[in-house]
Amino acid sequence: MSSLSPRSPVDLHMHSLHSDGSLSVEELVARVAERGVRLMALTDHDNTAGIVEAQQKAAQRGIGLIPGVEVSSEWSGIGIHIVGLGIDIHNRELQRGLARIMEFRDWRAAEISRLLAVAGMPGAEEGARRLAGSRMVGRTHFARWLKDTGHCQDNAEAFQRWLGRGQVAYVPSDWIPMSEAVDWIRQSGGIAVVAHPGRYKLSGSRLRALCEEFRAAGGGAIEVSSGSQGAADREHLGRLAQQLDLAASLGSDFHGPEIGHAEIGQIFPLPEGVQPVWERLGYADFSLH
Ligand code: AMP
Ligand code: MN
Ligand code: MN
Ligand code: MN
């Protein structure tokens, strides 16, 4: 890693084998330690199956662990990811909600597989499930299977040709409304965060409308600095957070050493003037200024 790469001791967005990450929880926490990150959140998609082990492994290494999840939701017809930080994983409302999303994912996996079979590519669901390290099957697992079986060159092509919106095996996603995701997270004692706001390709006014609605629903923060959005988005998002009285989060969105996005802790610091979300979660001593 070049010394020019940004390094942050806080990283509040990353994935393990319990969703579409490629590392086990144990490997992930070991890498967090190697990268010098001292406060982490595990935020697998739509489930919290890795949290208990993450808490144990982080405690052994003296790393602060914030229990998290990244909920797939929908606002105004587009998929919006809402990260929950500081959630109580035993909360029944939250787990009931996540179970509903996982059921939808199971149904959708069968449907994607059926559409790929019609297009001459049988066996996709079995293939994707073999590649998945847990029960959660997502489109990135199908993309890996399509690549492994020679139907495309890489992840981007898998989405362009088969899995992306409007393509042969695209199944319109029936995610829960964003306000419901915010509600479950709040009911479980957590803070809801708009994940990678720079990635939804929204105009300034639409993004503001999204964040205003998010705040009205009880949302608490936006990801001002993210490994999966441009560094240039930071200043703009920091101002938006301040104007709407939302806290600011930061996270790499790490999925694995060989999978896109940024490395653990490879994120630019928050701009001046915003309130770091971890202060609201009781980790004031991690302030970085
Ligand atoms: P899922 O939640 O199963 O629908 O999968 C969504 C994930 O697929 C996103 O988090 C991205 O990592 C990936 N993805 C979505 N659209 C694209 C695209 N056009 N190109 C590459 N990856 C994509
Ligand atoms: Mn993912
Ligand atoms: Mn996401
Ligand atoms: Mn993510």
Short mmCIF file of C-alpha atoms and ligand atoms in Angstrom, two decimals:
data_model
loop_
_atom_site.label_atom_id
_atom_site.label_comp_id
_atom_site.label_asym_id
_atom_site.label_seq_id
_atom_site.Cartn_x
_atom_site.Cartn_y
_atom_site.Cartn_z
CA MET A 1 0.00 0.00 0.00
CA SER A 2 1.49 3.33 -1.04
CA SER A 3 2.14 5.93 1.62
CA LEU A 4 -0.05 8.27 -0.42
CA SER A 5 -3.07 6.11 0.34
CA PRO A 6 -5.31 7.55 3.00
CA ARG A 7 -5.33 5.63 6.28
CA SER A 8 -8.06 5.86 8.86
CA PRO A 9 -8.07 4.27 12.35
CA VAL A 10 -11.88 4.08 12.09
CA ASP A 11 -13.71 2.01 9.44
CA LEU A 12 -17.46 1.56 9.87
CA HIS A 13 -18.45 -0.33 6.70
CA MET A 14 -17.15 -3.75 5.65
CA HIS A 15 -18.31 -7.22 4.61
CA SER A 16 -17.45 -10.82 5.52
CA LEU A 17 -18.37 -14.24 4.12
CA HIS A 18 -21.73 -13.77 5.84
CA SER A 19 -22.68 -11.62 2.85
CA ASP A 20 -20.66 -11.00 -0.32
CA GLY A 21 -17.27 -10.46 1.27
CA SER A 22 -14.56 -13.06 0.65
CA LEU A 23 -12.96 -13.26 4.11
CA SER A 24 -14.19 -15.15 7.16
CA VAL A 25 -14.91 -13.01 10.22
CA GLU A 26 -11.66 -14.19 11.78
CA GLU A 27 -9.62 -13.27 8.70
CA LEU A 28 -11.41 -9.94 8.42
CA VAL A 29 -10.68 -8.91 12.02
CA ALA A 30 -7.04 -10.01 11.62
CA ARG A 31 -6.76 -7.76 8.56
CA VAL A 32 -8.41 -4.88 10.42
CA ALA A 33 -5.71 -5.24 13.09
CA GLU A 34 -2.91 -5.39 10.48
CA ARG A 35 -4.21 -2.24 8.85
CA GLY A 36 -4.08 -0.33 12.14
CA VAL A 37 -7.83 0.20 12.39
CA ARG A 38 -8.90 0.48 16.04
CA LEU A 39 -12.65 0.95 15.66
CA MET A 40 -14.59 -1.16 13.17
CA ALA A 41 -18.16 -2.03 12.26
CA LEU A 42 -19.11 -5.28 10.53
CA THR A 43 -21.95 -4.41 8.13
CA ASP A 44 -22.97 -7.49 6.17
CA HIS A 45 -25.95 -7.20 3.82
CA ASP A 46 -29.33 -7.90 5.44
CA ASN A 47 -28.11 -10.17 8.25
CA THR A 48 -26.16 -10.11 11.49
CA ALA A 49 -24.90 -13.71 11.52
CA GLY A 50 -21.25 -12.64 11.88
CA ILE A 51 -21.61 -10.15 14.72
CA VAL A 52 -21.16 -12.40 17.76
CA GLU A 53 -17.95 -13.89 16.39
CA ALA A 54 -16.74 -10.43 15.32
CA GLN A 55 -17.26 -9.16 18.86
CA GLN A 56 -15.18 -12.01 20.27
CA LYS A 57 -12.38 -11.71 17.73
CA ALA A 58 -12.22 -7.91 17.99
CA ALA A 59 -12.13 -8.03 21.79
CA GLN A 60 -9.18 -10.46 21.65
CA ARG A 61 -7.24 -7.90 19.61
CA GLY A 62 -8.30 -4.80 21.53
CA ILE A 63 -10.31 -3.43 18.59
CA GLY A 64 -13.59 -1.60 19.19
CA LEU A 65 -16.47 -3.38 17.41
CA ILE A 66 -19.72 -1.63 16.57
CA PRO A 67 -22.46 -4.16 15.65
CA GLY A 68 -23.78 -3.24 12.22
CA VAL A 69 -25.80 -4.29 9.20
CA GLU A 70 -26.35 -2.90 5.68
CA VAL A 71 -30.06 -3.05 4.86
CA SER A 72 -31.23 -3.21 1.22
CA SER A 73 -34.08 -0.73 0.83
CA GLU A 74 -35.83 1.38 -1.75
CA TRP A 75 -36.62 5.05 -2.13
CA SER A 76 -38.37 6.58 -5.10
CA GLY A 77 -37.83 3.45 -7.20
CA ILE A 78 -34.12 3.12 -6.61
CA GLY A 79 -32.18 0.78 -4.36
CA ILE A 80 -30.73 2.60 -1.35
CA HIS A 81 -28.48 0.92 1.21
CA ILE A 82 -29.02 1.91 4.83
CA VAL A 83 -26.29 0.98 7.29
CA GLY A 84 -27.36 0.44 10.90
CA LEU A 85 -24.68 1.08 13.51
CA GLY A 86 -24.85 0.19 17.20
CA ILE A 87 -27.83 -2.10 16.70
CA ASP A 88 -29.01 -4.67 19.24
CA ILE A 89 -28.83 -7.86 17.20
CA HIS A 90 -31.33 -9.55 19.54
CA ASN A 91 -34.05 -7.03 18.78
CA ARG A 92 -37.11 -8.86 17.43
CA GLU A 93 -38.40 -6.15 15.11
CA LEU A 94 -35.02 -5.85 13.45
CA GLN A 95 -34.56 -9.61 13.05
CA ARG A 96 -38.10 -10.06 11.75
CA GLY A 97 -37.43 -7.38 9.15
CA LEU A 98 -34.08 -8.83 8.11
CA ALA A 99 -35.66 -12.30 7.83
CA ARG A 100 -38.17 -10.88 5.35
CA ILE A 101 -35.38 -9.48 3.19
CA MET A 102 -33.47 -12.77 3.31
CA GLU A 103 -36.61 -14.60 2.16
CA PHE A 104 -36.90 -12.20 -0.75
CA ARG A 105 -33.24 -12.83 -1.58
CA ASP A 106 -33.87 -16.61 -1.65
CA TRP A 107 -36.85 -16.18 -3.93
CA ARG A 108 -34.94 -13.78 -6.18
CA ALA A 109 -31.96 -16.16 -6.44
CA ALA A 110 -34.25 -18.88 -7.81
CA GLU A 111 -35.79 -16.38 -10.21
CA ILE A 112 -32.42 -15.09 -11.49
CA SER A 113 -31.37 -18.71 -11.95
CA ARG A 114 -34.54 -19.51 -13.91
CA LEU A 115 -33.97 -16.53 -16.23
CA LEU A 116 -30.32 -17.49 -16.79
CA ALA A 117 -31.39 -21.08 -17.56
CA VAL A 118 -33.87 -19.79 -20.16
CA ALA A 119 -30.96 -17.86 -21.70
CA GLY A 120 -28.93 -21.09 -21.91
CA MET A 121 -27.01 -20.97 -18.62
CA PRO A 122 -28.41 -23.66 -16.33
CA GLY A 123 -27.35 -24.33 -12.74
CA ALA A 124 -26.73 -20.75 -11.70
CA GLU A 125 -28.40 -20.88 -8.29
CA GLU A 126 -26.44 -23.95 -7.19
CA GLY A 127 -23.29 -22.34 -8.52
CA ALA A 128 -23.90 -19.02 -6.79
CA ARG A 129 -24.77 -20.75 -3.50
CA ARG A 130 -21.56 -22.76 -3.65
CA LEU A 131 -19.60 -19.53 -4.00
CA ALA A 132 -21.50 -17.84 -1.20
CA GLY A 133 -20.00 -18.44 2.22
CA SER A 134 -23.33 -18.33 4.00
CA ARG A 135 -27.02 -18.23 3.40
CA MET A 136 -26.96 -14.77 1.82
CA VAL A 137 -26.91 -14.97 -1.96
CA GLY A 138 -26.55 -11.76 -3.91
CA ARG A 139 -26.02 -10.72 -7.47
CA THR A 140 -22.27 -10.48 -6.93
CA HIS A 141 -22.24 -14.27 -6.30
CA PHE A 142 -24.06 -14.81 -9.59
CA ALA A 143 -21.54 -12.48 -11.26
CA ARG A 144 -18.67 -14.62 -9.93
CA TRP A 145 -20.36 -17.79 -11.15
CA LEU A 146 -20.92 -16.26 -14.62
CA LYS A 147 -17.24 -15.36 -14.76
CA ASP A 148 -16.07 -18.77 -13.51
CA THR A 149 -18.21 -20.55 -16.10
CA GLY A 150 -16.86 -18.38 -18.91
CA HIS A 151 -20.03 -16.44 -19.67
CA CYS A 152 -18.28 -13.12 -19.14
CA GLN A 153 -14.86 -11.63 -18.43
CA ASP A 154 -15.51 -9.84 -15.15
CA ASN A 155 -18.02 -8.53 -12.64
CA ALA A 156 -18.80 -5.38 -14.63
CA GLU A 157 -19.63 -7.39 -17.75
CA ALA A 158 -21.82 -9.77 -15.74
CA PHE A 159 -23.94 -6.81 -14.68
CA GLN A 160 -23.89 -5.17 -18.12
CA ARG A 161 -25.00 -8.32 -19.94
CA TRP A 162 -27.06 -10.31 -17.48
CA LEU A 163 -27.68 -9.02 -13.98
CA GLY A 164 -28.02 -5.25 -14.25
CA ARG A 165 -31.29 -3.34 -14.46
CA GLY A 166 -33.13 -4.19 -17.67
CA GLN A 167 -30.85 -7.09 -18.60
CA VAL A 168 -31.79 -10.72 -19.30
CA ALA A 169 -31.66 -11.99 -15.72
CA TYR A 170 -32.67 -8.79 -13.95
CA VAL A 171 -35.41 -9.34 -11.39
CA PRO A 172 -37.07 -6.08 -10.30
CA SER A 173 -36.11 -5.70 -6.69
CA ASP A 174 -38.91 -5.52 -4.21
CA TRP A 175 -36.91 -4.08 -1.32
CA ILE A 176 -38.60 -2.58 1.74
CA PRO A 177 -39.15 1.19 1.85
CA MET A 178 -36.18 3.18 3.18
CA SER A 179 -38.28 4.54 6.06
CA GLU A 180 -38.92 0.98 7.30
CA ALA A 181 -35.24 0.16 7.33
CA VAL A 182 -34.60 3.33 9.34
CA ASP A 183 -37.38 2.38 11.72
CA TRP A 184 -36.07 -1.15 12.46
CA ILE A 185 -32.58 0.20 13.07
CA ARG A 186 -33.89 2.84 15.45
CA GLN A 187 -36.12 0.36 17.28
CA SER A 188 -33.08 -1.79 17.91
CA GLY A 189 -31.24 1.15 19.45
CA GLY A 190 -29.02 1.84 16.45
CA ILE A 191 -28.25 4.85 14.28
CA ALA A 192 -29.33 4.66 10.62
CA VAL A 193 -26.77 5.85 8.05
CA VAL A 194 -27.24 6.43 4.30
CA ALA A 195 -24.52 4.23 2.77
CA HIS A 196 -22.32 5.66 -0.04
CA PRO A 197 -24.69 8.52 -1.04
CA GLY A 198 -22.39 9.38 -3.94
CA ARG A 199 -23.08 6.06 -5.65
CA TYR A 200 -26.76 6.50 -6.50
CA LYS A 201 -26.09 8.95 -9.36
CA LEU A 202 -28.67 11.42 -8.01
CA SER A 203 -28.74 15.13 -8.83
CA GLY A 204 -27.97 17.49 -5.96
CA SER A 205 -31.63 18.27 -5.37
CA ARG A 206 -32.72 14.61 -5.46
CA LEU A 207 -29.97 13.65 -3.03
CA ARG A 208 -31.07 16.42 -0.71
CA ALA A 209 -34.70 15.22 -0.96
CA LEU A 210 -33.56 11.68 -0.12
CA CYS A 211 -31.60 12.87 2.91
CA GLU A 212 -34.43 15.09 4.10
CA GLU A 213 -36.87 12.20 3.95
CA PHE A 214 -34.32 9.95 5.62
CA ARG A 215 -33.93 12.43 8.47
CA ALA A 216 -37.70 12.87 8.83
CA ALA A 217 -37.98 9.05 9.15
CA GLY A 218 -35.49 9.12 12.03
CA GLY A 219 -32.19 8.66 10.18
CA GLY A 220 -29.08 9.88 11.96
CA ALA A 221 -26.07 10.07 9.65
CA ILE A 222 -24.72 9.86 6.11
CA GLU A 223 -21.51 8.23 4.86
CA VAL A 224 -19.51 11.31 4.04
CA SER A 225 -16.32 9.40 3.26
CA SER A 226 -16.54 6.00 1.57
CA GLY A 227 -14.19 3.69 -0.26
CA SER A 228 -16.92 3.14 -2.84
CA GLN A 229 -17.52 6.75 -3.82
CA GLY A 230 -15.24 9.49 -5.10
CA ALA A 231 -13.08 11.43 -2.66
CA ALA A 232 -14.46 14.61 -4.24
CA ASP A 233 -17.93 13.84 -2.89
CA ARG A 234 -16.72 14.41 0.66
CA GLU A 235 -16.87 18.20 0.91
CA HIS A 236 -20.32 18.33 -0.63
CA LEU A 237 -21.66 15.52 1.54
CA GLY A 238 -20.09 17.03 4.65
CA ARG A 239 -21.93 20.30 4.01
CA LEU A 240 -25.17 18.44 3.38
CA ALA A 241 -24.79 16.57 6.68
CA GLN A 242 -24.20 19.81 8.55
CA GLN A 243 -27.13 21.58 6.91
CA LEU A 244 -29.51 18.74 7.77
CA ASP A 245 -28.05 18.20 11.25
CA LEU A 246 -26.99 14.65 10.40
CA ALA A 247 -23.82 13.07 11.75
CA ALA A 248 -21.07 11.84 9.42
CA SER A 249 -19.82 8.27 9.00
CA LEU A 250 -16.89 6.81 7.10
CA GLY A 251 -16.16 3.32 5.85
CA SER A 252 -14.22 1.49 3.16
CA ASP A 253 -17.00 -0.88 2.05
CA PHE A 254 -14.25 -3.52 1.94
CA HIS A 255 -15.37 -6.83 0.37
CA GLY A 256 -12.07 -8.70 0.04
CA PRO A 257 -8.45 -8.24 -1.06
CA GLU A 258 -9.29 -9.14 -4.64
CA ILE A 259 -12.71 -7.50 -4.88
CA GLY A 260 -13.06 -3.88 -6.08
CA HIS A 261 -13.54 -0.97 -3.72
CA ALA A 262 -11.00 0.13 -1.15
CA GLU A 263 -8.79 -1.70 1.32
CA ILE A 264 -9.73 -1.69 5.01
CA GLY A 265 -9.01 1.75 6.50
CA GLN A 266 -8.22 3.20 3.07
CA ILE A 267 -10.56 6.15 3.38
CA PHE A 268 -10.07 9.90 3.56
CA PRO A 269 -10.81 11.53 6.92
CA LEU A 270 -14.02 13.43 7.50
CA PRO A 271 -13.99 17.11 6.53
CA GLU A 272 -13.84 19.74 9.28
CA GLY A 273 -17.05 20.75 10.99
CA VAL A 274 -19.08 17.52 10.79
CA GLN A 275 -20.01 15.42 13.80
CA PRO A 276 -18.43 11.94 13.60
CA VAL A 277 -21.16 9.33 14.06
CA TRP A 278 -19.00 7.33 16.47
CA GLU A 279 -19.23 10.19 18.97
CA ARG A 280 -22.98 9.61 19.06
CA LEU A 281 -22.25 5.91 19.62
CA GLY A 282 -20.14 6.59 22.69
CA TYR A 283 -16.65 6.44 21.14
CA ALA A 284 -15.71 10.10 21.53
CA ASP A 285 -12.02 9.29 22.09
CA PHE A 286 -11.65 8.21 18.47
CA SER A 287 -11.96 11.79 17.22
CA LEU A 288 -9.28 12.34 14.64
CA HIS A 289 -8.73 16.05 14.30
P1 AMP B 1 -27.77 -7.28 -4.58
O1 AMP B 1 -27.87 -6.58 -3.24
O2 AMP B 1 -27.70 -8.76 -4.44
O3 AMP B 1 -28.82 -6.81 -5.54
O4 AMP B 1 -26.37 -6.87 -5.20
C1 AMP B 1 -26.04 -5.53 -5.27
C2 AMP B 1 -24.55 -5.41 -5.41
O5 AMP B 1 -24.19 -5.71 -6.75
C3 AMP B 1 -24.08 -3.98 -5.17
O6 AMP B 1 -23.77 -3.77 -3.81
C4 AMP B 1 -22.85 -3.89 -6.05
O7 AMP B 1 -21.72 -4.40 -5.36
C5 AMP B 1 -23.15 -4.85 -7.19
N1 AMP B 1 -23.62 -4.14 -8.38
C6 AMP B 1 -24.83 -3.61 -8.61
N2 AMP B 1 -24.90 -3.07 -9.84
C7 AMP B 1 -23.69 -3.24 -10.40
C8 AMP B 1 -23.11 -2.90 -11.68
N3 AMP B 1 -23.82 -2.26 -12.62
N4 AMP B 1 -21.83 -3.25 -11.89
C9 AMP B 1 -21.12 -3.91 -10.97
N5 AMP B 1 -21.59 -4.26 -9.76
C10 AMP B 1 -22.86 -3.93 -9.48
MN MN B 2 -21.79 -6.15 -1.30
MN MN B 3 -23.87 -0.92 -0.43
MN MN B 4 -21.46 -2.44 1.61
#
